[in-house]
Amino acid sequence: MRNAAIRPADWTGAGRRATVLGCLLLAGSLAFAGCSSNSSKPGAKASASGSGTVSSSTPEPSGVVTASGSAGPVTADSLSDPQLGYTVTTIPAGLDVSQVKILQDFVAYDQMSWTLWVGGGQDVSKVTTVTTGNLQQQLTNDAADMRSKGQKVRTPVRVAVSEIVMSADGQSATVSYCVDMTQVSFIDAQGKDVTDPANKAQIPAKNTMVPGSDGRWLASEEEETGEPNSCSVG
């Protein structure tokens, strides 16, 4: 249900939360068929060589990032939301001020989308504050489908952010991460857990973020996802 494009509401065909979730939700079961993207290879990293991009790809085990000029250290713990069941396990080291802001705004988007699916698509009030473009409309449509079908998602979910790459012109950034779906459950309208244990996995994904008019970075496209279990949240 995130990024590249997998809609949680699409339980009758491939579709991810705006990628991972949507792609996994199928009628009565979950499937990865057709959900992986060739643009997100197992273990692949965005390269700055010859591209004019600036990247940070070294995970910080302690989950602490301090950017010059920032309000203070940003940690994996500070980005997590225990109430939602959303845990950030790892973030990149050596981020500059802009990359820290992108990281924070990506997590805000990611948590909003998980909150949306956990709530059965009921509250879409924050969709417009963290997304833009086609992704914004897709999430709104997916939420409406979930409401009409009475479907929900249950966490916990874990996320490890591995890299943030700025474009040469500073007008977009790619956030690479791994999503641990092994403890996520999918519930149908009758309250039945329809999760297929064989499809619980850790999934590599990438999201594109673009600057908004108010200084916030917004998710603009659905995730691109790679092969299940080709990454780890640690």
Short mmCIF file of C-alpha atoms in Angstrom, two decimals:
data_model
loop_
_atom_site.label_atom_id
_atom_site.label_comp_id
_atom_site.label_asym_id
_atom_site.label_seq_id
_atom_site.Cartn_x
_atom_site.Cartn_y
_atom_site.Cartn_z
CA MET A 1 0.00 0.00 0.00
CA ARG A 2 2.82 2.41 -0.26
CA ASN A 3 4.97 4.10 -2.87
CA ALA A 4 5.28 2.32 -6.13
CA ALA A 5 1.72 1.29 -5.95
CA ILE A 6 0.05 -1.41 -4.07
CA ARG A 7 -3.36 -0.59 -2.78
CA PRO A 8 -4.68 -2.14 0.44
CA ALA A 9 -8.18 -1.74 -0.86
CA ASP A 10 -7.45 -3.93 -3.85
CA TRP A 11 -8.14 -7.34 -2.32
CA THR A 12 -9.14 -8.80 -5.68
CA GLY A 13 -5.97 -7.95 -7.55
CA ALA A 14 -2.43 -6.72 -7.02
CA GLY A 15 -2.54 -3.40 -5.45
CA ARG A 16 0.29 -1.86 -1.90
CA ARG A 17 -0.51 0.64 0.83
CA ALA A 18 0.37 3.12 -1.56
CA THR A 19 2.75 -0.13 -2.28
CA VAL A 20 3.69 -2.87 0.08
CA LEU A 21 0.32 -3.24 1.78
CA GLY A 22 -1.74 -2.72 -1.33
CA CYS A 23 0.26 -5.27 -3.19
CA LEU A 24 -0.21 -7.88 -0.52
CA LEU A 25 -3.95 -7.58 -0.09
CA LEU A 26 -5.85 -9.99 -2.30
CA ALA A 27 -9.25 -11.59 -1.87
CA GLY A 28 -8.98 -14.02 1.02
CA SER A 29 -5.18 -14.17 0.85
CA LEU A 30 -2.00 -12.22 0.23
CA ALA A 31 0.28 -12.48 -2.77
CA PHE A 32 3.43 -10.84 -4.04
CA ALA A 33 2.86 -11.71 -7.69
CA GLY A 34 3.24 -8.66 -9.84
CA CYS A 35 4.21 -6.45 -6.93
CA SER A 36 7.96 -6.38 -7.15
CA SER A 37 9.68 -3.73 -9.22
CA ASN A 38 12.79 -4.17 -11.35
CA SER A 39 13.80 -0.67 -10.36
CA SER A 40 14.27 -1.79 -6.79
CA LYS A 41 16.81 -4.61 -6.96
CA PRO A 42 17.77 -6.66 -3.92
CA GLY A 43 20.60 -4.87 -2.21
CA ALA A 44 20.59 -2.08 -4.77
CA LYS A 45 21.75 1.36 -3.70
CA ALA A 46 21.24 4.70 -5.39
CA SER A 47 24.54 5.88 -6.82
CA ALA A 48 25.91 9.40 -6.77
CA SER A 49 28.65 8.55 -9.26
CA GLY A 50 28.34 10.85 -12.26
CA SER A 51 24.82 11.84 -11.27
CA GLY A 52 25.46 14.94 -9.21
CA THR A 53 23.45 13.49 -6.35
CA VAL A 54 24.32 13.59 -2.69
CA SER A 55 23.65 10.47 -0.70
CA SER A 56 23.98 9.00 2.74
CA SER A 57 23.92 5.22 2.77
CA THR A 58 25.73 4.13 5.93
CA PRO A 59 23.21 2.96 8.54
CA GLU A 60 23.76 4.25 12.04
CA PRO A 61 23.45 1.27 14.42
CA SER A 62 22.59 3.48 17.36
CA GLY A 63 19.92 5.23 15.32
CA VAL A 64 21.16 8.74 16.10
CA VAL A 65 21.63 11.55 13.62
CA THR A 66 22.68 15.08 14.46
CA ALA A 67 22.65 17.57 11.60
CA SER A 68 24.37 20.91 11.87
CA GLY A 69 21.74 23.59 12.33
CA SER A 70 19.03 21.13 13.35
CA ALA A 71 16.96 21.45 16.50
CA GLY A 72 18.72 18.44 17.98
CA PRO A 73 19.49 14.78 17.44
CA VAL A 74 17.02 12.68 15.49
CA THR A 75 16.91 9.07 16.62
CA ALA A 76 15.19 5.92 15.50
CA ASP A 77 13.31 5.98 18.80
CA SER A 78 12.16 9.57 18.32
CA LEU A 79 10.79 8.67 14.89
CA SER A 80 8.91 5.61 16.17
CA ASP A 81 5.27 5.56 17.30
CA PRO A 82 4.63 2.82 19.89
CA GLN A 83 0.90 3.56 19.98
CA LEU A 84 0.61 2.90 16.24
CA GLY A 85 2.92 -0.10 16.47
CA TYR A 86 5.39 1.58 14.10
CA THR A 87 9.07 1.13 14.95
CA VAL A 88 12.03 2.66 13.14
CA THR A 89 14.99 0.36 13.74
CA THR A 90 17.74 2.08 11.75
CA ILE A 91 18.42 5.46 10.14
CA PRO A 92 21.39 6.61 8.01
CA ALA A 93 24.38 8.32 9.60
CA GLY A 94 25.90 11.59 8.45
CA LEU A 95 22.75 13.26 7.18
CA ASP A 96 22.80 16.98 6.54
CA VAL A 97 20.00 19.33 7.59
CA SER A 98 18.02 18.83 4.38
CA GLN A 99 18.27 15.06 4.57
CA VAL A 100 17.15 15.04 8.20
CA LYS A 101 14.07 17.05 7.21
CA ILE A 102 13.34 14.61 4.37
CA LEU A 103 13.71 11.69 6.77
CA GLN A 104 11.29 13.25 9.25
CA ASP A 105 8.73 14.07 6.56
CA PHE A 106 9.00 10.61 5.01
CA VAL A 107 8.29 9.02 8.39
CA ALA A 108 5.34 11.40 8.86
CA TYR A 109 3.94 10.21 5.53
CA ASP A 110 4.64 6.56 6.27
CA GLN A 111 3.00 6.72 9.69
CA MET A 112 -0.02 8.51 8.23
CA SER A 113 -0.53 5.76 5.68
CA TRP A 114 -0.23 3.00 8.28
CA THR A 115 -2.65 4.87 10.53
CA LEU A 116 -5.04 5.07 7.60
CA TRP A 117 -4.96 1.32 6.95
CA VAL A 118 -5.10 0.38 10.64
CA GLY A 119 -8.17 2.59 10.94
CA GLY A 120 -9.88 0.97 7.98
CA GLY A 121 -9.52 4.07 5.82
CA GLN A 122 -11.78 6.15 8.05
CA ASP A 123 -9.73 9.31 8.55
CA VAL A 124 -8.25 10.83 5.38
CA SER A 125 -7.82 14.33 6.83
CA LYS A 126 -4.01 14.12 6.89
CA VAL A 127 -3.51 12.67 3.41
CA THR A 128 -3.21 16.11 1.81
CA THR A 129 -0.65 17.27 4.39
CA VAL A 130 1.97 14.61 3.58
CA THR A 131 1.36 13.68 -0.08
CA THR A 132 0.99 15.31 -3.46
CA GLY A 133 0.20 14.42 -7.06
CA ASN A 134 -1.31 11.09 -8.08
CA LEU A 135 -0.37 9.45 -4.79
CA GLN A 136 -2.69 11.80 -2.90
CA GLN A 137 -5.71 10.79 -4.95
CA GLN A 138 -4.77 7.13 -4.91
CA LEU A 139 -4.60 7.00 -1.12
CA THR A 140 -7.95 8.76 -0.87
CA ASN A 141 -9.52 6.27 -3.29
CA ASP A 142 -7.93 3.29 -1.51
CA ALA A 143 -9.22 4.50 1.84
CA ALA A 144 -12.73 4.77 0.41
CA ASP A 145 -12.50 1.20 -0.87
CA MET A 146 -11.36 -0.06 2.52
CA ARG A 147 -14.24 1.71 4.24
CA SER A 148 -16.78 0.24 1.86
CA LYS A 149 -15.38 -3.27 2.28
CA GLY A 150 -14.76 -3.10 6.03
CA GLN A 151 -11.11 -4.11 5.74
CA LYS A 152 -8.32 -3.27 8.19
CA VAL A 153 -4.65 -3.86 8.84
CA ARG A 154 -3.04 -4.68 12.18
CA THR A 155 0.51 -3.75 13.14
CA PRO A 156 3.27 -3.97 14.50
CA VAL A 157 5.45 -2.98 11.59
CA ARG A 158 9.19 -2.19 11.60
CA VAL A 159 11.05 0.07 9.18
CA ALA A 160 14.81 0.46 8.58
CA VAL A 161 15.78 3.52 6.52
CA SER A 162 19.06 2.86 4.72
CA GLU A 163 19.62 5.79 2.38
CA ILE A 164 18.44 9.27 1.41
CA VAL A 165 19.55 10.55 -1.99
CA MET A 166 18.97 14.12 -3.14
CA SER A 167 18.64 14.88 -6.85
CA ALA A 168 21.21 17.22 -8.41
CA ASP A 169 18.69 20.07 -8.65
CA GLY A 170 17.36 19.54 -5.12
CA GLN A 171 13.81 19.12 -6.40
CA SER A 172 13.36 15.51 -5.35
CA ALA A 173 14.83 12.91 -3.04
CA THR A 174 14.70 9.13 -2.86
CA VAL A 175 14.28 7.40 0.47
CA SER A 176 15.33 3.74 0.50
CA TYR A 177 14.14 1.50 3.30
CA CYS A 178 13.15 -2.01 4.36
CA VAL A 179 9.66 -2.79 5.69
CA ASP A 180 9.22 -5.72 8.06
CA MET A 181 5.72 -7.08 7.40
CA THR A 182 6.23 -10.32 9.31
CA GLN A 183 3.95 -9.27 12.15
CA VAL A 184 1.37 -7.38 10.09
CA SER A 185 -2.09 -8.92 9.81
CA PHE A 186 -4.85 -8.30 7.28
CA ILE A 187 -8.43 -8.43 8.52
CA ASP A 188 -11.55 -8.82 6.38
CA ALA A 189 -15.02 -7.38 6.97
CA GLN A 190 -16.00 -10.32 9.18
CA GLY A 191 -13.02 -9.72 11.45
CA LYS A 192 -11.20 -12.77 10.13
CA ASP A 193 -7.43 -12.77 9.85
CA VAL A 194 -6.79 -13.57 6.19
CA THR A 195 -3.04 -13.15 6.32
CA ASP A 196 -1.11 -15.81 4.44
CA PRO A 197 1.87 -16.73 6.69
CA ALA A 198 3.92 -17.62 3.62
CA ASN A 199 3.74 -14.02 2.44
CA LYS A 200 4.86 -12.32 5.62
CA ALA A 201 8.22 -10.86 4.67
CA GLN A 202 10.74 -8.04 4.86
CA ILE A 203 10.41 -5.92 1.72
CA PRO A 204 12.86 -3.38 0.24
CA ALA A 205 11.21 -0.19 -1.00
CA LYS A 206 11.91 3.32 -2.26
CA ASN A 207 9.81 6.48 -2.08
CA THR A 208 10.15 9.73 -3.98
CA MET A 209 9.78 12.92 -1.94
CA VAL A 210 9.38 16.42 -3.39
CA PRO A 211 9.42 19.82 -1.67
CA GLY A 212 6.03 21.36 -0.92
CA SER A 213 5.15 25.04 -0.80
CA ASP A 214 5.37 25.24 2.99
CA GLY A 215 8.84 23.75 3.42
CA ARG A 216 7.55 20.24 4.03
CA TRP A 217 8.70 17.35 1.83
CA LEU A 218 5.78 15.39 0.37
CA ALA A 219 5.51 11.82 -0.87
CA SER A 220 4.71 12.10 -4.57
CA GLU A 221 4.75 8.55 -5.90
CA GLU A 222 3.90 5.09 -4.69
CA GLU A 223 6.77 2.93 -3.58
CA GLU A 224 8.96 0.90 -5.80
CA THR A 225 9.43 -2.48 -4.17
CA GLY A 226 12.00 -5.25 -4.55
CA GLU A 227 12.13 -8.98 -3.90
CA PRO A 228 10.66 -10.10 -0.56
CA ASN A 229 13.25 -10.99 2.09
CA SER A 230 16.11 -9.41 0.17
CA CYS A 231 16.57 -6.84 2.94
CA SER A 232 16.54 -6.80 6.73
CA VAL A 233 15.41 -4.32 9.37
CA GLY A 234 18.07 -5.64 11.73
#
